[in-house]
Coordinates of C-alpha atoms in Angstrom, one line a residue:
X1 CA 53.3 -30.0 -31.7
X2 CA 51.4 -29.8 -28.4
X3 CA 52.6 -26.8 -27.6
X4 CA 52.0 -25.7 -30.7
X5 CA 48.6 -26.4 -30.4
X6 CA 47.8 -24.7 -27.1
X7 CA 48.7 -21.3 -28.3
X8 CA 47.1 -21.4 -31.2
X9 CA 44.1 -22.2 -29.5
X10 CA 45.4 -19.0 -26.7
X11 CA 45.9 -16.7 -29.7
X12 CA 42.0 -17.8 -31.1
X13 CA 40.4 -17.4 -28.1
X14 CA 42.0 -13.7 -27.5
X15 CA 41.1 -12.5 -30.9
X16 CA 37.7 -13.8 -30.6
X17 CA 37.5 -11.3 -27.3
X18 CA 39.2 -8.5 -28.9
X19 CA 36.6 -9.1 -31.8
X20 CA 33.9 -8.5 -29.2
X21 CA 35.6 -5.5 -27.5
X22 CA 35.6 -4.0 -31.0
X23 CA 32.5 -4.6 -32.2
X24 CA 30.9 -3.0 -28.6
X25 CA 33.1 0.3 -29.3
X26 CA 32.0 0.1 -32.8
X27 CA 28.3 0.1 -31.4
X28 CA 29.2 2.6 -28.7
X29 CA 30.5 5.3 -30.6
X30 CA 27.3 4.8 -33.4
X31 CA 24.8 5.3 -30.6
X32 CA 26.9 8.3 -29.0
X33 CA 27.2 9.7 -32.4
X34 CA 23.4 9.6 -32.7
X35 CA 23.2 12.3 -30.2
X36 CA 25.3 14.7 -32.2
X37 CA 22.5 14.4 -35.3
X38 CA 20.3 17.2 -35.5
X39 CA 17.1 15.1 -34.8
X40 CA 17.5 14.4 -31.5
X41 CA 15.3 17.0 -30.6
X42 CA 12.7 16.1 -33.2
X43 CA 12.6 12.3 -32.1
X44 CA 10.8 11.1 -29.2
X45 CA 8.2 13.4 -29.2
X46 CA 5.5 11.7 -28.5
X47 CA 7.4 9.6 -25.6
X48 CA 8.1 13.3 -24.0
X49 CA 4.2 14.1 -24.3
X50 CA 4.0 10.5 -22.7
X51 CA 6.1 11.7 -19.6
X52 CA 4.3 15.1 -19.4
X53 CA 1.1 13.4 -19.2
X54 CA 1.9 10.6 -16.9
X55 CA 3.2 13.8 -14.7
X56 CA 0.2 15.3 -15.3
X57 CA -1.9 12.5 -14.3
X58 CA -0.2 11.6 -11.1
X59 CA -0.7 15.7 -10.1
X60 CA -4.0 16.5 -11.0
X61 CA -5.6 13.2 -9.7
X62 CA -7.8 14.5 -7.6
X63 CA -9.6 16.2 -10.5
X64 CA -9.9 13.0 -12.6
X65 CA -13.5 12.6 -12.0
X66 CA -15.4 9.6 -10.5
X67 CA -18.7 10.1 -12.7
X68 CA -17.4 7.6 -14.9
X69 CA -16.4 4.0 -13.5
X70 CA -15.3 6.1 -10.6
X71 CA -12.5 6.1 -12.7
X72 CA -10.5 8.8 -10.2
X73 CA -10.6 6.2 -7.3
X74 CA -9.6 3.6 -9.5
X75 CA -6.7 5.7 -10.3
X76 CA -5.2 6.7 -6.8
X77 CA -5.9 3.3 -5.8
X78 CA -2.9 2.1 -7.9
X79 CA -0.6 5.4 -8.2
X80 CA 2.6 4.5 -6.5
X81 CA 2.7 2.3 -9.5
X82 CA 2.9 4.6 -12.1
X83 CA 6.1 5.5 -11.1
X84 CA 6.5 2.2 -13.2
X85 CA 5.9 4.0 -16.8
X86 CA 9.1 6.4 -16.0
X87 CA 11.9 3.8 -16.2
X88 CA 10.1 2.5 -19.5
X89 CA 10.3 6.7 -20.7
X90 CA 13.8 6.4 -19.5
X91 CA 14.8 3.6 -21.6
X92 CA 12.9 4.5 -24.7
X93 CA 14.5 8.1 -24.2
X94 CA 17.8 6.2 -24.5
X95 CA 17.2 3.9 -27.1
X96 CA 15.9 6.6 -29.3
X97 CA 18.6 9.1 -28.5
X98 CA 16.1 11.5 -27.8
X99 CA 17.0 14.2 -25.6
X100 CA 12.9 15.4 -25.6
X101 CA 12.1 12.0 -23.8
X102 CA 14.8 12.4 -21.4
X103 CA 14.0 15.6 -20.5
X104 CA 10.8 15.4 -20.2
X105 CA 11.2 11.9 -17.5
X106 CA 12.4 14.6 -14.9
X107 CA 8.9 15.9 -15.0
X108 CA 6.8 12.5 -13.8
X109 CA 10.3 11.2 -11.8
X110 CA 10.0 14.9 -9.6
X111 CA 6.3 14.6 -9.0
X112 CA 6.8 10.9 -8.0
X113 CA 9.0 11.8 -5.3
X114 CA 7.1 14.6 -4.0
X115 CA 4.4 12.4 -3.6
X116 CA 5.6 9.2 -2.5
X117 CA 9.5 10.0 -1.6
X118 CA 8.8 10.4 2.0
X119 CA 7.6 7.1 2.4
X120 CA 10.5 5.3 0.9
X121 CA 12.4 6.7 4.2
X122 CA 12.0 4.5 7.3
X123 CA 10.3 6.6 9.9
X124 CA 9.8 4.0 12.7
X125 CA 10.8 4.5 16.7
X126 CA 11.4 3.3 19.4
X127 CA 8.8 3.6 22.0
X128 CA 5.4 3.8 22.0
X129 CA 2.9 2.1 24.6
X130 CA 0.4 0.5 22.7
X131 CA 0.5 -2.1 19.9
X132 CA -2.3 -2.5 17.8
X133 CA -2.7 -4.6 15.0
X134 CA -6.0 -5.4 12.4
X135 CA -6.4 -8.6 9.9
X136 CA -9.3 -9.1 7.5
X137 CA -8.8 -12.8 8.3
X138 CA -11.0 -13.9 5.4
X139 CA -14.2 -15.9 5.7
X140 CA -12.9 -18.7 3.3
X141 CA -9.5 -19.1 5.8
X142 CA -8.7 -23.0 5.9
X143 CA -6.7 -22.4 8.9
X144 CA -8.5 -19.6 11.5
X145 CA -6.9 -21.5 14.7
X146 CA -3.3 -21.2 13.0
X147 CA -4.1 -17.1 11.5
X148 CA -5.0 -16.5 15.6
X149 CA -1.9 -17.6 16.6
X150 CA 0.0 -15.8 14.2
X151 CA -1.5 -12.5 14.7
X152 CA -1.8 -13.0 18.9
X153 CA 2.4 -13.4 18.3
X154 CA 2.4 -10.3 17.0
X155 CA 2.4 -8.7 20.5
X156 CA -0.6 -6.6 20.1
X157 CA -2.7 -5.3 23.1
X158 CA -5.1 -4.9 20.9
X159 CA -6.7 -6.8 17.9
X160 CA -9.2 -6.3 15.7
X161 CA -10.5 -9.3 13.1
X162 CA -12.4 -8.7 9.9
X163 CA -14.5 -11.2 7.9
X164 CA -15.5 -13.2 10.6
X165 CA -18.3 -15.9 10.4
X166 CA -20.2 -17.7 12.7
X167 CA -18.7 -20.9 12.0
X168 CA -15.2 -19.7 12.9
X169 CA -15.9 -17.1 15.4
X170 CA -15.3 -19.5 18.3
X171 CA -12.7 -21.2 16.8
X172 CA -11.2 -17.3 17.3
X173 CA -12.4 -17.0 20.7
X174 CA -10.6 -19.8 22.0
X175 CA -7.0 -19.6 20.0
X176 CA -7.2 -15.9 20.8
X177 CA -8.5 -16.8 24.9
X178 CA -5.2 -17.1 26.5
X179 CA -4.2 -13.8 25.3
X180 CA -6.8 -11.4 25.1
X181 CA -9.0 -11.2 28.6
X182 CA -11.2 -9.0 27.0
X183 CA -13.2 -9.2 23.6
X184 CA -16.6 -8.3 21.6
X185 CA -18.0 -9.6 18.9
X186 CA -20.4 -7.4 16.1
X187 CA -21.5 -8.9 13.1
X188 CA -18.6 -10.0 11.1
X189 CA -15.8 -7.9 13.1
X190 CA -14.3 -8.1 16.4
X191 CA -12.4 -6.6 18.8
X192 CA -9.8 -8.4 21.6
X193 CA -7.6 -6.7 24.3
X194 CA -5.4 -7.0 27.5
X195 CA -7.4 -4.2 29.3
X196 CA -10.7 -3.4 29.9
X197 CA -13.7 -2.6 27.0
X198 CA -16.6 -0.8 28.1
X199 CA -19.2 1.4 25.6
X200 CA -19.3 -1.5 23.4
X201 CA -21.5 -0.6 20.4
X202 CA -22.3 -1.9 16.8
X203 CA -21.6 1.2 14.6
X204 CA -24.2 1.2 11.8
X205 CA -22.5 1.9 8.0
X206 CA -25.4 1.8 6.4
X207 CA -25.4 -1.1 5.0
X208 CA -28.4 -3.4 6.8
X209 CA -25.7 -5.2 8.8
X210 CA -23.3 -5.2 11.4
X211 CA -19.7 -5.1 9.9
X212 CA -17.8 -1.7 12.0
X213 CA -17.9 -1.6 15.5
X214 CA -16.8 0.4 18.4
X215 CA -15.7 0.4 21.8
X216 CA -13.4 2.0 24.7
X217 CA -9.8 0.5 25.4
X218 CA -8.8 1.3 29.2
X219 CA -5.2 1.2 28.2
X220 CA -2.8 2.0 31.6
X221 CA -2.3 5.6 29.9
X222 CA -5.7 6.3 29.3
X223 CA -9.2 5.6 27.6
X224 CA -9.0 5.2 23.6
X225 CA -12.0 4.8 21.3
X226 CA -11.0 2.2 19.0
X227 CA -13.3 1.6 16.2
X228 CA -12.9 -1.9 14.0
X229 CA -14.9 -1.3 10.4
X230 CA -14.8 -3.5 7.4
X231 CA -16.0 -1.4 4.7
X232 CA -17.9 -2.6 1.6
X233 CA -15.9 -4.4 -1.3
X234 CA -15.1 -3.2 -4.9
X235 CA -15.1 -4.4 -7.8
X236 CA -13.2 -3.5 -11.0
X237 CA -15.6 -4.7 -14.2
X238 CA -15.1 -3.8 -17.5
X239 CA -19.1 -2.5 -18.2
X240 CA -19.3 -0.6 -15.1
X241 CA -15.6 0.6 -14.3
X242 CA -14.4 0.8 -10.4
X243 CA -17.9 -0.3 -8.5
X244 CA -17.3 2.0 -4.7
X245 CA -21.0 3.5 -4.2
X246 CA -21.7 1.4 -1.3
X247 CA -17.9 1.7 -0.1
X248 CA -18.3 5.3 -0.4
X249 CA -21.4 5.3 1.4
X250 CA -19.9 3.6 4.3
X251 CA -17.1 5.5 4.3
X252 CA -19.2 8.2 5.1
X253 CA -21.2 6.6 7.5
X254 CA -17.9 5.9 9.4
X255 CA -16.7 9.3 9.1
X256 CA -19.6 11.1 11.1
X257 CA -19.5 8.4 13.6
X258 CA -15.5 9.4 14.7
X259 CA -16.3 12.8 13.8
X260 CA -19.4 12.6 17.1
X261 CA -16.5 10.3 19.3
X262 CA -16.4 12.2 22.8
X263 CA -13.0 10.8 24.0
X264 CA -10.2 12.7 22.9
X265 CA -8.1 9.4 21.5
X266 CA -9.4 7.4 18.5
X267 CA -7.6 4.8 16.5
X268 CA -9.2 3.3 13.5
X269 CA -8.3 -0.5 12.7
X270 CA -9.6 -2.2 9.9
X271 CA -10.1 -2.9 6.1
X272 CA -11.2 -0.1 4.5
X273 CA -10.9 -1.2 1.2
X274 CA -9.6 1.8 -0.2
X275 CA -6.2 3.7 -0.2
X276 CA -4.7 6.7 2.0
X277 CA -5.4 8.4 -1.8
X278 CA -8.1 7.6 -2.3
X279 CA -10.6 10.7 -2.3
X280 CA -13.8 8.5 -1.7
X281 CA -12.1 7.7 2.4
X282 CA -11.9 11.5 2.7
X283 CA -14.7 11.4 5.6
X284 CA -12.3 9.2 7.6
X285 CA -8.7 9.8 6.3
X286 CA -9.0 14.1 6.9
X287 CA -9.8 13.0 10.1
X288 CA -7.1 10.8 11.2
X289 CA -3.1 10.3 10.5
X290 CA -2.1 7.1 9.0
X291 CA 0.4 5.1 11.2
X292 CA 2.5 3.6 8.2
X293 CA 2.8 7.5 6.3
X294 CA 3.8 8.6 9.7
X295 CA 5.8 6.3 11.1
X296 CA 6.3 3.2 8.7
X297 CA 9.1 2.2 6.2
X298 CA 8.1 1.9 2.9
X299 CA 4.3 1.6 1.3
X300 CA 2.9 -1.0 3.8
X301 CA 1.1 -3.3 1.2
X302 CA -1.3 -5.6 2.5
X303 CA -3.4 -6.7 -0.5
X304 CA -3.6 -9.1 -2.1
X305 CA -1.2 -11.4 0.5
X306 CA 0.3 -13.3 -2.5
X307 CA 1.7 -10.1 -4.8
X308 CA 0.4 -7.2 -1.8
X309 CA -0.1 -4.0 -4.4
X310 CA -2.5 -1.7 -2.3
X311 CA -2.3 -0.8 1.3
X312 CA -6.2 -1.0 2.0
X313 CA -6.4 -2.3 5.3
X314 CA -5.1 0.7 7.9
X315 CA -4.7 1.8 11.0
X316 CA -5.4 5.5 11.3
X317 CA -5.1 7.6 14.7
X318 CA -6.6 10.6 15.8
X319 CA -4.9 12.4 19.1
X320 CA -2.4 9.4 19.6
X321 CA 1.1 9.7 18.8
X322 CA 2.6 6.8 15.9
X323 CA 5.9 5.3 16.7
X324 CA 6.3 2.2 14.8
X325 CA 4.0 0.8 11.7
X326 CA 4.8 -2.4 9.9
X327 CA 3.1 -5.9 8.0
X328 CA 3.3 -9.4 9.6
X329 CA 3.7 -12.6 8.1
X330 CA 1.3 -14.0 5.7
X331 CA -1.5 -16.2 7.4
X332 CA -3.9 -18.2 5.7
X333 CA -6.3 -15.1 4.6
X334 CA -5.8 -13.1 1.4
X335 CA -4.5 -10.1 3.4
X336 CA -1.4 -9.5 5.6
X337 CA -1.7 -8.6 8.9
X338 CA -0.8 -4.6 9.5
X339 CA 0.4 -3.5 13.3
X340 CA 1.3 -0.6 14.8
X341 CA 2.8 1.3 17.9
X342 CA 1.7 4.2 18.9
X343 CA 2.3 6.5 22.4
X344 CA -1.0 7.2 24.1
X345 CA 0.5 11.3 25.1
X346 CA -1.7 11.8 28.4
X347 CA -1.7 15.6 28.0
X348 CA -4.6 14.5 25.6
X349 CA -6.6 13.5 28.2

């Protein structure tokens, strides 16, 4: 009787899995035959025009205009993420058995990949002679004395702090003392290295106070101007749209002041509050080569520190060579940390 019992319970259990096998062909071969039915061109149509747009979109965004919400900026602020919408294309496409939808996904996956392929590729060195790094270390940071030893273990020669207050500037000071010989403190930024500064100057963005500065590195290769900015914030509001006027202005501002720099080496470290895309940074970004485009691996996020979604706080260089780009830790500030490594090429001097 036992033994009876176990293979009926053996012969149950099989049929119920052949049952399932079954019913998945039976399922299979319902949505394969879908595709031989003459409307599979006809369905999907408006997820196909969803696709062309959303192509659309991500190629002509430099002619979405900013009159409104600066509604353009707002855009190439966030557009590695539309690549998003094309699995969702992709699956509706499938679902539907539409052969318009699929199609039509090769049109937004290709322009994708033309505009943000070559960063998914790890472009870092080995190398390199210099390490800089920048972190908007927030003003509201419960732990600055902890975020300067993170950052000074980064290895930098060179560091620039954002969002500093008075309160916690000589709390910086002293964690950062043992480290950097050298430092300079304008407004609500600040700059500390291993070598020498000299040309030390506020650099005025318009704005009524001191939040960019600039000043020359003496690096063992050569004099670089290294400029530390903190550009305005934005807001995103539903009555007024992206808010950048004041961003943009800076931006500006900024851009005229590399644009008169006499030494032949700049690098740019700071939050700029704004993408690599983003037209409004075009004073400062057609100027200068991004160190995590040239020489990072992947997108380089550094905003917000909790879910990082936006790369706005960059290190751009002007007649310096990138080698290595990358994000540190998290610290106790909203941001990450961004570094770099670039070779200071003396034929430049």
């Amino acid at each position: 009787m036992a033994q009876q019992a176990y293979m009926t319970e053996t012969d149950n259990g099989s049929s119920g899995s052949e049952h399932r096998r079954n019913r998945f062909r039976r399922l299979l071969g319902r949505w394969l035959a879908g595709w031989r039915e003459r409307g599979t061109w006809r369905r999907g149509i408006v997820t196909g025009a969803f696709a062309v747009a959303l192509a659309l979109v991500m190629v002509l965004h430099a002619h979405i205009p900013n009159r409104i919400g600066n509604l353009g900026s707002l855009t190439e602020t966030f557009l590695p993420w539309l690549g998003l919408f094309v699995p969702l294309v992709l699956v509706v496409g499938l679902v539907r058995r539409s052969a318009t939808a699929l199609i039509a996904a090769v049109l937004p996956v290709a322009v994708w990949l033309n505009l943000f392929g070559g960063l998914l590729s790890d472009k870092t060195a080995a190398g390199g002679d210099l390490t800089v790094a920048t972190h908007n270390v927030n003003a509201d940071n419960p732990d600055p004395e902890g975020t300067a030893r993170d950052v000074a273990a980064s290895g930098a020669d060179v560091l620039a702090l954002e969002e500093l207050t008075a309160t916690a500037v000589p709390v910086y000071e002293k964690a950062l003392a043992s480290t950097y010989k050298y430092h300079s403190v304008q407004g609500t930024v600040g700059l500390w290295s291993k070598y020498p500064l000299s040309g030390v100057k506020s650099v005025d963005l318009e704005l009524g106070w001191t939040r960019a500065m600039r000043a020359a590195v003496a690096t063992p290769s050569g004099d670089v101007a290294v400029y530390v900015a903190h550009l305005p914030s934005v807001r995103v509001k539903i009555e007024a749209g992206f808010t950048a006027r004041q961003r943009d202005k800076s931006a500006d501002a900024l851009g005229e002041a590399i644009a008169d720099e006499r030494l032949p080496r700049s690098v740019l470290l700071g939050d700029l509050n704004g993408t690599m895309n983003d037209r409004a940074l075009n004073a400062v970004t057609s100027q200068m080569r991004s160190t995590q485009g040239a020489a990072g691996n992947g997108f380089g996020f550094s905003w917000p520190a909790s879910f990082p979604a936006a790369r706005i706080d960059q290190i751009l260089v002007k007649g310096v060579e990138p080698v290595t780009s990358w994000t540190l830790p998290e610290t106790g500030s909203d941001h990450l940390p961004v570094a770099a490594r670039v070779k200071v090429d003396d034929s430049a001097s």
